[in-house]
PDB file of C-alpha atoms in Angstrom:
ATOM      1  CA  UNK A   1     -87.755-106.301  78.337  1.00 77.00           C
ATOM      2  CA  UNK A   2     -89.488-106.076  74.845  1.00 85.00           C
ATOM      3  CA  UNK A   3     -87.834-104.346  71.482  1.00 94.00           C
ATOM      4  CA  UNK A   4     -90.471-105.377  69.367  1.00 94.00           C
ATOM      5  CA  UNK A   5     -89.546-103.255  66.745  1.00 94.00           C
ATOM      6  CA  UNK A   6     -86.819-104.763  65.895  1.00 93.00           C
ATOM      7  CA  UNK A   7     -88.816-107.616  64.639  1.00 94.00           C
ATOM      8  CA  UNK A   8     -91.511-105.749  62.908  1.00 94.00           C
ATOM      9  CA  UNK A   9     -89.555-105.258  59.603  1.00 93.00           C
ATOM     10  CA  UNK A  10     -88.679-109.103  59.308  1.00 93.00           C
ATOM     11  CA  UNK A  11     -92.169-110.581  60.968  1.00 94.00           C
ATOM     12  CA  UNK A  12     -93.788-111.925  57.795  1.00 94.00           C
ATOM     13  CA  UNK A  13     -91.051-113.372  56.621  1.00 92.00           C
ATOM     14  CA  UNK A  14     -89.732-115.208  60.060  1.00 92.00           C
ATOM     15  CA  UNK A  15     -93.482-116.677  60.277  1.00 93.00           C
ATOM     16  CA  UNK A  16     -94.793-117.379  57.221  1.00 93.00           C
ATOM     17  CA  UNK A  17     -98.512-118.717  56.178  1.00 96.00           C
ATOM     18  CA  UNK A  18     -97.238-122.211  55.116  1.00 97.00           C
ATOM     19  CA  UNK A  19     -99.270-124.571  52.846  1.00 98.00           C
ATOM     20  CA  UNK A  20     -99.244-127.265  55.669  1.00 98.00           C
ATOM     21  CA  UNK A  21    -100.973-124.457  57.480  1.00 98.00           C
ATOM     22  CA  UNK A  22    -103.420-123.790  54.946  1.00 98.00           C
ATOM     23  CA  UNK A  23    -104.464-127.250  54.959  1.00 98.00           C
ATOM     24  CA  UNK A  24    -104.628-127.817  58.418  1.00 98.00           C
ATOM     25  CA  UNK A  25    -107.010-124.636  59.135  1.00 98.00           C
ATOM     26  CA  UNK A  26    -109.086-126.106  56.533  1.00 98.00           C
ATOM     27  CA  UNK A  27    -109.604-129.661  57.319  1.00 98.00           C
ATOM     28  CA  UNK A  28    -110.530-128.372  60.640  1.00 98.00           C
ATOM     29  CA  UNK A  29    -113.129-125.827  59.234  1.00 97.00           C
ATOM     30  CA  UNK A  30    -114.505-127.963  56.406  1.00 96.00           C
ATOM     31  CA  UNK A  31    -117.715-128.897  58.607  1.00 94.00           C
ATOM     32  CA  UNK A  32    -118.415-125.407  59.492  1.00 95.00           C
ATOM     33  CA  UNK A  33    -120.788-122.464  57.925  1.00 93.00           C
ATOM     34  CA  UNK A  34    -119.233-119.848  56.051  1.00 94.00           C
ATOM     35  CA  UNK A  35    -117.987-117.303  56.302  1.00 97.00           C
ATOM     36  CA  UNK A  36    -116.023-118.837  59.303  1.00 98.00           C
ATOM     37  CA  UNK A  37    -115.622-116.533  62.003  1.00 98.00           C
ATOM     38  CA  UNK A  38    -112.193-116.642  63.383  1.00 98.00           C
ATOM     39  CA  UNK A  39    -110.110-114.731  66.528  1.00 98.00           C
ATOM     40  CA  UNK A  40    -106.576-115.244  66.760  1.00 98.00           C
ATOM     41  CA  UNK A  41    -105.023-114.263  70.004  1.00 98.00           C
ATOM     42  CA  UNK A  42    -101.264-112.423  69.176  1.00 98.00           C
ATOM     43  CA  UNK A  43    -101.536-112.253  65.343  1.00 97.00           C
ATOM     44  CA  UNK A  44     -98.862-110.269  64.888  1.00 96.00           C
ATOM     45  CA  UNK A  45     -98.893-108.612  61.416  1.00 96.00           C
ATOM     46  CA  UNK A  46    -102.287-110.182  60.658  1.00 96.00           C
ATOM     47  CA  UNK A  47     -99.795-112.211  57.541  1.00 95.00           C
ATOM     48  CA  UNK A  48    -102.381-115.311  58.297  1.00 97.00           C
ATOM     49  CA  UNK A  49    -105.565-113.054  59.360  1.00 96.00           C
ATOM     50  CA  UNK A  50    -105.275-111.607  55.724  1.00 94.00           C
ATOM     51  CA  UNK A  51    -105.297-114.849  53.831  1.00 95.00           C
ATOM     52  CA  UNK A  52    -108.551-115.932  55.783  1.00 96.00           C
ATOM     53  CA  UNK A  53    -110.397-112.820  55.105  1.00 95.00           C
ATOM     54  CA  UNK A  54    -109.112-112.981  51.151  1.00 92.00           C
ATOM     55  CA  UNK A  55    -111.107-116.463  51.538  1.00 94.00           C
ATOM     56  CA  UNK A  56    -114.473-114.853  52.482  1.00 94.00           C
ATOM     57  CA  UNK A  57    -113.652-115.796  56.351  1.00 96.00           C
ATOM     58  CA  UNK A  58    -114.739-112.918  59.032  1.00 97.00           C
ATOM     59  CA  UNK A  59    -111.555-112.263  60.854  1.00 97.00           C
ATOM     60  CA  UNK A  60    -110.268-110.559  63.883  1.00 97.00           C
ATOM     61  CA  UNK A  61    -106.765-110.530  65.516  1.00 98.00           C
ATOM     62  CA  UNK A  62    -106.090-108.935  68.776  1.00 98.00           C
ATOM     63  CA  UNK A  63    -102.604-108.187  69.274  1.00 98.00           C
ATOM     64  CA  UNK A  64    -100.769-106.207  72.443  1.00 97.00           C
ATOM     65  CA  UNK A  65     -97.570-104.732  71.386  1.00 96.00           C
ATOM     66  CA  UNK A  66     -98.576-101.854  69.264  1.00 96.00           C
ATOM     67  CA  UNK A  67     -96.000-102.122  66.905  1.00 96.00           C
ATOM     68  CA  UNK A  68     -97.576-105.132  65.608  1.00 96.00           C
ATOM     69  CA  UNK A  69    -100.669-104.470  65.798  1.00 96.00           C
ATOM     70  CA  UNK A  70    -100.084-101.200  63.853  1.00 95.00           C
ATOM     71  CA  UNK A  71     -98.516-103.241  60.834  1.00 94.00           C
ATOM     72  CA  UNK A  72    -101.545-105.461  60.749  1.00 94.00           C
ATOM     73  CA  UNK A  73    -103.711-102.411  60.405  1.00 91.00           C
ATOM     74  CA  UNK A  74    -101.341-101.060  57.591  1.00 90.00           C
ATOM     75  CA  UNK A  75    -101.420-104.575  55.899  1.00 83.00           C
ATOM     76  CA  UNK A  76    -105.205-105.066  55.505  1.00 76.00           C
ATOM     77  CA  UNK A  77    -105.548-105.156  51.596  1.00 66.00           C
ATOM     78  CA  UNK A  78    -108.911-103.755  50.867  1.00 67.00           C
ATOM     79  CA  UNK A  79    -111.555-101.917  53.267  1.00 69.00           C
ATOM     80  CA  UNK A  80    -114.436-104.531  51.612  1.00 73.00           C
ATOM     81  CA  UNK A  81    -112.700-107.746  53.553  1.00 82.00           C
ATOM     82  CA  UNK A  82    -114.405-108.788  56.798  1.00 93.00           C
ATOM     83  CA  UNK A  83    -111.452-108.353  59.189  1.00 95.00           C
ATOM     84  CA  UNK A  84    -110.253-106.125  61.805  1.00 95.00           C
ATOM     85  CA  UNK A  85    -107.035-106.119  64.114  1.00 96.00           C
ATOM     86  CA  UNK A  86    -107.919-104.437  67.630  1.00 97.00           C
ATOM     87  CA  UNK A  87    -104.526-103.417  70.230  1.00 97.00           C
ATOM     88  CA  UNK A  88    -105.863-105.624  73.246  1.00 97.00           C
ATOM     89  CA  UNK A  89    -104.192-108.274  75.844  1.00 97.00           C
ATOM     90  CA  UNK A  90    -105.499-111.654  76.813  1.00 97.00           C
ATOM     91  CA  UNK A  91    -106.873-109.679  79.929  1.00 96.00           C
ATOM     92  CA  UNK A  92    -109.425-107.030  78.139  1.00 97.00           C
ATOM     93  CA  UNK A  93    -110.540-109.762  75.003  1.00 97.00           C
ATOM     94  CA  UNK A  94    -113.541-110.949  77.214  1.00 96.00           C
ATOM     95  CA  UNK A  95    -114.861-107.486  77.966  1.00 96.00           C
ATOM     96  CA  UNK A  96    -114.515-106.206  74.911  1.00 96.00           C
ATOM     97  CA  UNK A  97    -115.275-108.987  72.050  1.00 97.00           C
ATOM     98  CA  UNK A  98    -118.418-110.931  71.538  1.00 95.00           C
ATOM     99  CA  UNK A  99    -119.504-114.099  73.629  1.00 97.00           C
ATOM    100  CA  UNK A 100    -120.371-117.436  71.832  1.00 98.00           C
ATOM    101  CA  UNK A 101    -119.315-115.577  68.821  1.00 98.00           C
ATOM    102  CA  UNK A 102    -116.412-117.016  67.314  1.00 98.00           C
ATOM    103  CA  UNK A 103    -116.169-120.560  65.472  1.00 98.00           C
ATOM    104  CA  UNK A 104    -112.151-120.733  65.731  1.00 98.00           C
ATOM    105  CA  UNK A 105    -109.743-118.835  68.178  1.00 98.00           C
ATOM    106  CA  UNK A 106    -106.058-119.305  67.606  1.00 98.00           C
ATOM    107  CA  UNK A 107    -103.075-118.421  69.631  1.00 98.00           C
ATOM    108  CA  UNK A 108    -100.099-119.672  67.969  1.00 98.00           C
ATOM    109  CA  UNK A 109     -96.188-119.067  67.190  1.00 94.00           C
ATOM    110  CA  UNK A 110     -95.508-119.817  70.985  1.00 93.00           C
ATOM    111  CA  UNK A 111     -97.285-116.489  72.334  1.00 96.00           C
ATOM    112  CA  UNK A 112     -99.692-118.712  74.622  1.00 97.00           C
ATOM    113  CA  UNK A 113     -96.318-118.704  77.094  1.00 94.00           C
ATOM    114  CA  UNK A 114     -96.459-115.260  77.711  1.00 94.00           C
ATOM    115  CA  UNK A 115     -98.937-115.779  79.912  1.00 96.00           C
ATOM    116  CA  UNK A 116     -96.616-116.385  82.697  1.00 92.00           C
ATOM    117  CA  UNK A 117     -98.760-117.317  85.523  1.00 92.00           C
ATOM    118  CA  UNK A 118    -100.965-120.610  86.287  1.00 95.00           C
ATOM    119  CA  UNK A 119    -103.521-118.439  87.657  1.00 96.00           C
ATOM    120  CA  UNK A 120    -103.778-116.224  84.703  1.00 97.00           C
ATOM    121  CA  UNK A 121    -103.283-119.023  81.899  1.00 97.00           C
ATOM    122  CA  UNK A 122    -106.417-120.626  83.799  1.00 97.00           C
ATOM    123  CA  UNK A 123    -108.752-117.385  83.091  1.00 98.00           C
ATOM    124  CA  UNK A 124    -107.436-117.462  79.812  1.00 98.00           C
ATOM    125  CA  UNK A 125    -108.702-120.923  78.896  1.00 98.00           C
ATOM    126  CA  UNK A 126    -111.993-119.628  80.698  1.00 98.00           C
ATOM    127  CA  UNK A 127    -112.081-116.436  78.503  1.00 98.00           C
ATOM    128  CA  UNK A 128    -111.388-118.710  75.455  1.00 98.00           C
ATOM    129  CA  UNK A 129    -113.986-120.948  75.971  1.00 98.00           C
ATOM    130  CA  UNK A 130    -116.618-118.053  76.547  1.00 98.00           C
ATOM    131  CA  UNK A 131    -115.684-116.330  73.376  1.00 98.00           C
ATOM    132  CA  UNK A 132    -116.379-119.710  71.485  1.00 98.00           C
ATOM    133  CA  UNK A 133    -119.628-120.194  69.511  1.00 97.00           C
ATOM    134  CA  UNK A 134    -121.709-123.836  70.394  1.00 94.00           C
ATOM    135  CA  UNK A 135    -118.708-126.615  69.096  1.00 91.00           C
ATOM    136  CA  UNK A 136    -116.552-124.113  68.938  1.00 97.00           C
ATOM    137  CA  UNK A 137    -112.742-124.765  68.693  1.00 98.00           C
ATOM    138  CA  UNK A 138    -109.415-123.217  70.098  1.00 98.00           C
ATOM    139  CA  UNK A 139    -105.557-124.127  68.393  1.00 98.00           C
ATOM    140  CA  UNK A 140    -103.011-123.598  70.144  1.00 98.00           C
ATOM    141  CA  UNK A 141     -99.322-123.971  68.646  1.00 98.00           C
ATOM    142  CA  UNK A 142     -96.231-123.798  70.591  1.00 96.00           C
ATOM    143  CA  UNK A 143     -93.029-125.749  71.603  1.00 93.00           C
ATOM    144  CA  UNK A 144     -93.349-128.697  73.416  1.00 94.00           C
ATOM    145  CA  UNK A 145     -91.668-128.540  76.513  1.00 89.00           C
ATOM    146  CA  UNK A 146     -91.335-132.096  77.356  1.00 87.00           C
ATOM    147  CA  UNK A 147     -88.618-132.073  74.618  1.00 85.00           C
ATOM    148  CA  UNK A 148     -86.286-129.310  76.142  1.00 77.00           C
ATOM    149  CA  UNK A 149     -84.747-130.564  79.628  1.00 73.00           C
ATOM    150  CA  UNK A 150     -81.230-128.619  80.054  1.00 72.00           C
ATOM    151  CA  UNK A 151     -80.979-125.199  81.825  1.00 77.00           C
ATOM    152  CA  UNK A 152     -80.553-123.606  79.293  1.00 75.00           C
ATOM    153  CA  UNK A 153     -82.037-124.356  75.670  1.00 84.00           C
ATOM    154  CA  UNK A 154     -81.183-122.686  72.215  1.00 87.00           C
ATOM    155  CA  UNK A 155     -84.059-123.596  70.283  1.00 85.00           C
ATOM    156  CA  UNK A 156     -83.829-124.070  66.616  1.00 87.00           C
ATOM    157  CA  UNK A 157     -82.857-121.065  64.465  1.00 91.00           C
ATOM    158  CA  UNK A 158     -85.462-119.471  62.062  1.00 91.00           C
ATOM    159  CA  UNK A 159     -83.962-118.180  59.125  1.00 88.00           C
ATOM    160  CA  UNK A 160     -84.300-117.134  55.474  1.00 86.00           C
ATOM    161  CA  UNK A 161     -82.083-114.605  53.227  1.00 85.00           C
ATOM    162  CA  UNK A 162     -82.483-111.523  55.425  1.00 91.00           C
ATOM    163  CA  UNK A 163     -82.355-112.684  58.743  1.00 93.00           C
ATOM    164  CA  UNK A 164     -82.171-115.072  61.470  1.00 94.00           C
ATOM    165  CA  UNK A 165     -84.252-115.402  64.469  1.00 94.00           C
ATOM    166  CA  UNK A 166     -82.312-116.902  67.787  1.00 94.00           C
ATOM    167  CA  UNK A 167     -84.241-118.211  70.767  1.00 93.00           C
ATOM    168  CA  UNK A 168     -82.598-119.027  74.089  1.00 92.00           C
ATOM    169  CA  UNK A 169     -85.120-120.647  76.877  1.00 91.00           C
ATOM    170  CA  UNK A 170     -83.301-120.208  81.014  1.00 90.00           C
ATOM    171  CA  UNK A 171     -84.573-121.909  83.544  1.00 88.00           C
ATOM    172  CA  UNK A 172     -84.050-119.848  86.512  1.00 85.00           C
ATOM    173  CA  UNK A 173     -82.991-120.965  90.355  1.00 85.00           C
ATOM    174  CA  UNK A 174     -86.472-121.072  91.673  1.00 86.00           C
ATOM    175  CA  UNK A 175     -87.651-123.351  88.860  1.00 82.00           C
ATOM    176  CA  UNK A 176     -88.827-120.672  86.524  1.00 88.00           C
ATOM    177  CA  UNK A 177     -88.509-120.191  82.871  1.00 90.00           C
ATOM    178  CA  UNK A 178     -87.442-117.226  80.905  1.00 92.00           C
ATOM    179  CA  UNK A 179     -87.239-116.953  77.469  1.00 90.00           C
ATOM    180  CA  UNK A 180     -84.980-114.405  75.415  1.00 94.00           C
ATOM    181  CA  UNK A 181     -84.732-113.571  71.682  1.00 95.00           C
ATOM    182  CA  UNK A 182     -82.806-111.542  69.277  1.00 95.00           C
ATOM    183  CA  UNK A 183     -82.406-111.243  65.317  1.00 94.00           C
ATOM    184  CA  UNK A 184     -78.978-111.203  63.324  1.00 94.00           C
ATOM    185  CA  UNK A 185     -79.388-109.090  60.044  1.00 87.00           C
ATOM    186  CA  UNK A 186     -77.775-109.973  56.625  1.00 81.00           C
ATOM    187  CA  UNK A 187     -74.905-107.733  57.483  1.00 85.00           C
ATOM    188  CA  UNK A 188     -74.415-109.801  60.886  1.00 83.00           C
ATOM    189  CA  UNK A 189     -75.643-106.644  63.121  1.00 90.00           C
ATOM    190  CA  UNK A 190     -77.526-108.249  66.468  1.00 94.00           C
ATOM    191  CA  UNK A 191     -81.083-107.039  67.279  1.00 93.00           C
ATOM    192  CA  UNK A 192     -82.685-107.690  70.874  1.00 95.00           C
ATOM    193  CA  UNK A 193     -86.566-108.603  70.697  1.00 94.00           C
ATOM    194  CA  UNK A 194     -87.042-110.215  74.381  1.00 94.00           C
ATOM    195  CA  UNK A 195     -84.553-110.485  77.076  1.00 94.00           C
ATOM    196  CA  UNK A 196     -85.250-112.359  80.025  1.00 92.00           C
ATOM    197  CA  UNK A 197     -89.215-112.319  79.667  1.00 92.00           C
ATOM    198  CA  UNK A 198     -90.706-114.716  81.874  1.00 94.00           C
ATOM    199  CA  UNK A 199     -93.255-117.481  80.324  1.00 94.00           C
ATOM    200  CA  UNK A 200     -94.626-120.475  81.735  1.00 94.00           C
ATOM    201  CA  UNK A 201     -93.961-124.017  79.901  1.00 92.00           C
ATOM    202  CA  UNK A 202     -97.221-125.216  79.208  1.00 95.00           C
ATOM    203  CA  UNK A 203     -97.233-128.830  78.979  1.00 95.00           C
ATOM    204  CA  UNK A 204     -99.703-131.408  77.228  1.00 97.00           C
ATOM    205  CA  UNK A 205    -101.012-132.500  80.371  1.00 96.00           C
ATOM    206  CA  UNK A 206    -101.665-129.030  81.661  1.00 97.00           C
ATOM    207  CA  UNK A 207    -103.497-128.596  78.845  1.00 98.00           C
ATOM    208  CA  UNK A 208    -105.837-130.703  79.042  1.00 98.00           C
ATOM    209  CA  UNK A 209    -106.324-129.727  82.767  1.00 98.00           C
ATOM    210  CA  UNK A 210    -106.829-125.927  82.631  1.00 98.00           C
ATOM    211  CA  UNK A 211    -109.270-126.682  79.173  1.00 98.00           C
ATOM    212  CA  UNK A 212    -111.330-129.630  81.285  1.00 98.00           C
ATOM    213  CA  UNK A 213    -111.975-126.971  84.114  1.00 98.00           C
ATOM    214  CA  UNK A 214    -113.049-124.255  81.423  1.00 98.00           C
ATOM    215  CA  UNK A 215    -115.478-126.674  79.979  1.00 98.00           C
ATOM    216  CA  UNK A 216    -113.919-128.238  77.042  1.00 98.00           C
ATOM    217  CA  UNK A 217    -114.048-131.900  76.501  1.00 98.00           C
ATOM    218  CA  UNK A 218    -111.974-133.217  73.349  1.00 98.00           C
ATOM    219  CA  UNK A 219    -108.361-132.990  73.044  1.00 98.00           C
ATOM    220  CA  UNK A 220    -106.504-134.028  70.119  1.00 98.00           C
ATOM    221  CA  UNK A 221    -102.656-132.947  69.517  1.00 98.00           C
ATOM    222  CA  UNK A 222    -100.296-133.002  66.585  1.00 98.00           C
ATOM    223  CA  UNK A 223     -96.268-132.582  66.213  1.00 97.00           C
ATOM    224  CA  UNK A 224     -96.879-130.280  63.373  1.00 97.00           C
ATOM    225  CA  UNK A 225     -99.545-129.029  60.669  1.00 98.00           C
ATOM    226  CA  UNK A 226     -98.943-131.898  58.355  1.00 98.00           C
ATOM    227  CA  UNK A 227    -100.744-133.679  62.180  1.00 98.00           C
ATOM    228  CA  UNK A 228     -97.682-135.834  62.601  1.00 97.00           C
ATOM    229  CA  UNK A 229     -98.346-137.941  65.600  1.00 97.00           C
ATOM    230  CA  UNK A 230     -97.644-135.817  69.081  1.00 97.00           C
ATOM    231  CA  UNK A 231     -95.038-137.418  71.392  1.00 94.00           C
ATOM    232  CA  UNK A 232     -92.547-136.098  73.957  1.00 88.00           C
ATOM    233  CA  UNK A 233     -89.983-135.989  70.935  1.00 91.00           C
ATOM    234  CA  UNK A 234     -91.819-133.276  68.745  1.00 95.00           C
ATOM    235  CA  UNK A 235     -90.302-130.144  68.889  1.00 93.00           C
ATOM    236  CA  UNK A 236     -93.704-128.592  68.398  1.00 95.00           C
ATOM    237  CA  UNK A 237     -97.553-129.012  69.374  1.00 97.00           C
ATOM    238  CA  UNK A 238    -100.725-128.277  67.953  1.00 98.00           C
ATOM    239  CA  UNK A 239    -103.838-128.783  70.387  1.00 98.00           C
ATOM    240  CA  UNK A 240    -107.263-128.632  69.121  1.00 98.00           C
ATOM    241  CA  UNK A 241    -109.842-128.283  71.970  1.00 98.00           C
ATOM    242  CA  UNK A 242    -113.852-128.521  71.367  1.00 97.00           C
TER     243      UNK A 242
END
């Protein structure tokens, strides 16, 4: 079950467009022709989306849960910026946007999980790759699940002045994982955002499997956007794919 609007209020400030982030995006860009066109996959409030197109990029973020995808429509700063935010699941994206359009697709802040079945995350990588342009390449940033072994995991708070973002990942009796999530407000009030939604723990190795069937050949992962070396000890990781 999904409250997302409980979350809405607090989203830009519980992910924030770091510097590290900044960096990153453009390092991996600096070889490409502007304006850079870009697709990120679950963008949320379109806080990262924005900064791009205030660069000159062309942007789009698809989003599915309408409450988020509303905000990003709200948040676009000027009608003359090249970006647009579209309601649309992993599903629709490859009848609806552009093949061999876009230079970069990102799906970050863990959302890749919620594709919850093998089958499904295999399409996606397909999908993906269509959508690419000619050396193309797709991000992906999530937790690493080679780092969380227990039954049950309470991954590292997010937090600043207003309000803190708990994550719990459950791994069921049949071997399947479920992830809930819930805010606590400044005046200690509890908020449910997921509860028991079932993901899939992507894994490096899986990876590299579903994105060598869909066609991709290079594979380079980082701990973090400052591309601290990737082992089974990073809480996080960042895969590049061309």
């Amino acid at each position: 079950m999904a409250r997302i609007e409980n979350i809405v209020e607090y989203y830009d400030e519980l992910f924030p467009v770091t510097e590290s982030q900044k960096k990153f995006y453009a390092e991996e860009t600096e070889n490409l022709k502007k304006p850079v066109k870009y697709l990120r996959i679950g963008c949320g409030t379109g806080i990262f989306e924005n900064y791009l197109a205030r660069e000159g990029e062309d942007v789009t973020g698809i989003e599915p849960f309408k409450e988020l995808a509303d905000c990003a429509n709200r948040q676009r700063r000027t009608p003359l910026m090249s970006i647009r935010f579209f309601q649309m699941t992993t599903l629709e994206m490859s009848r609806f946007l552009g093949k061999s359009f876009y230079n970069v697709i990102s799906c970050l802040d863990d959302r890749i999980e919620m594709i919850s079945d093998a089958v499904l995350l295999r399409k996606f990588f397909f999908d993906v790759k269509g959508l690419l342009s000619k050396d193309g390449k797709f991000i992906i940033k999530m937790i690493n699940f080679d780092h969380f072994k227990e039954t049950v995991e309470q991954l590292p708070e997010i937090s600043n002045i207003r309000v803190k973002l708990k994550t719990k990942i459950t791994t069921q009796a049949d071997g399947s994982k479920s992830f809930s999530q819930e805010i606590e407000t400044g005046n200690g009030r509890m908020c449910s955002v997921f509860e028991n939604v079932k993901i899939y723990p992507l894994k490096k190795a899986e990876i590299i499997e579903f994105g060598k069937e869909a066609g991709f050949s290079d594979f380079t992962f980082y701990g973090d956007y400052d591309r601290k070396e990737f082992d089974s000890e990073s809480l996080n990781l960042i895969a590049v794919l061309s």
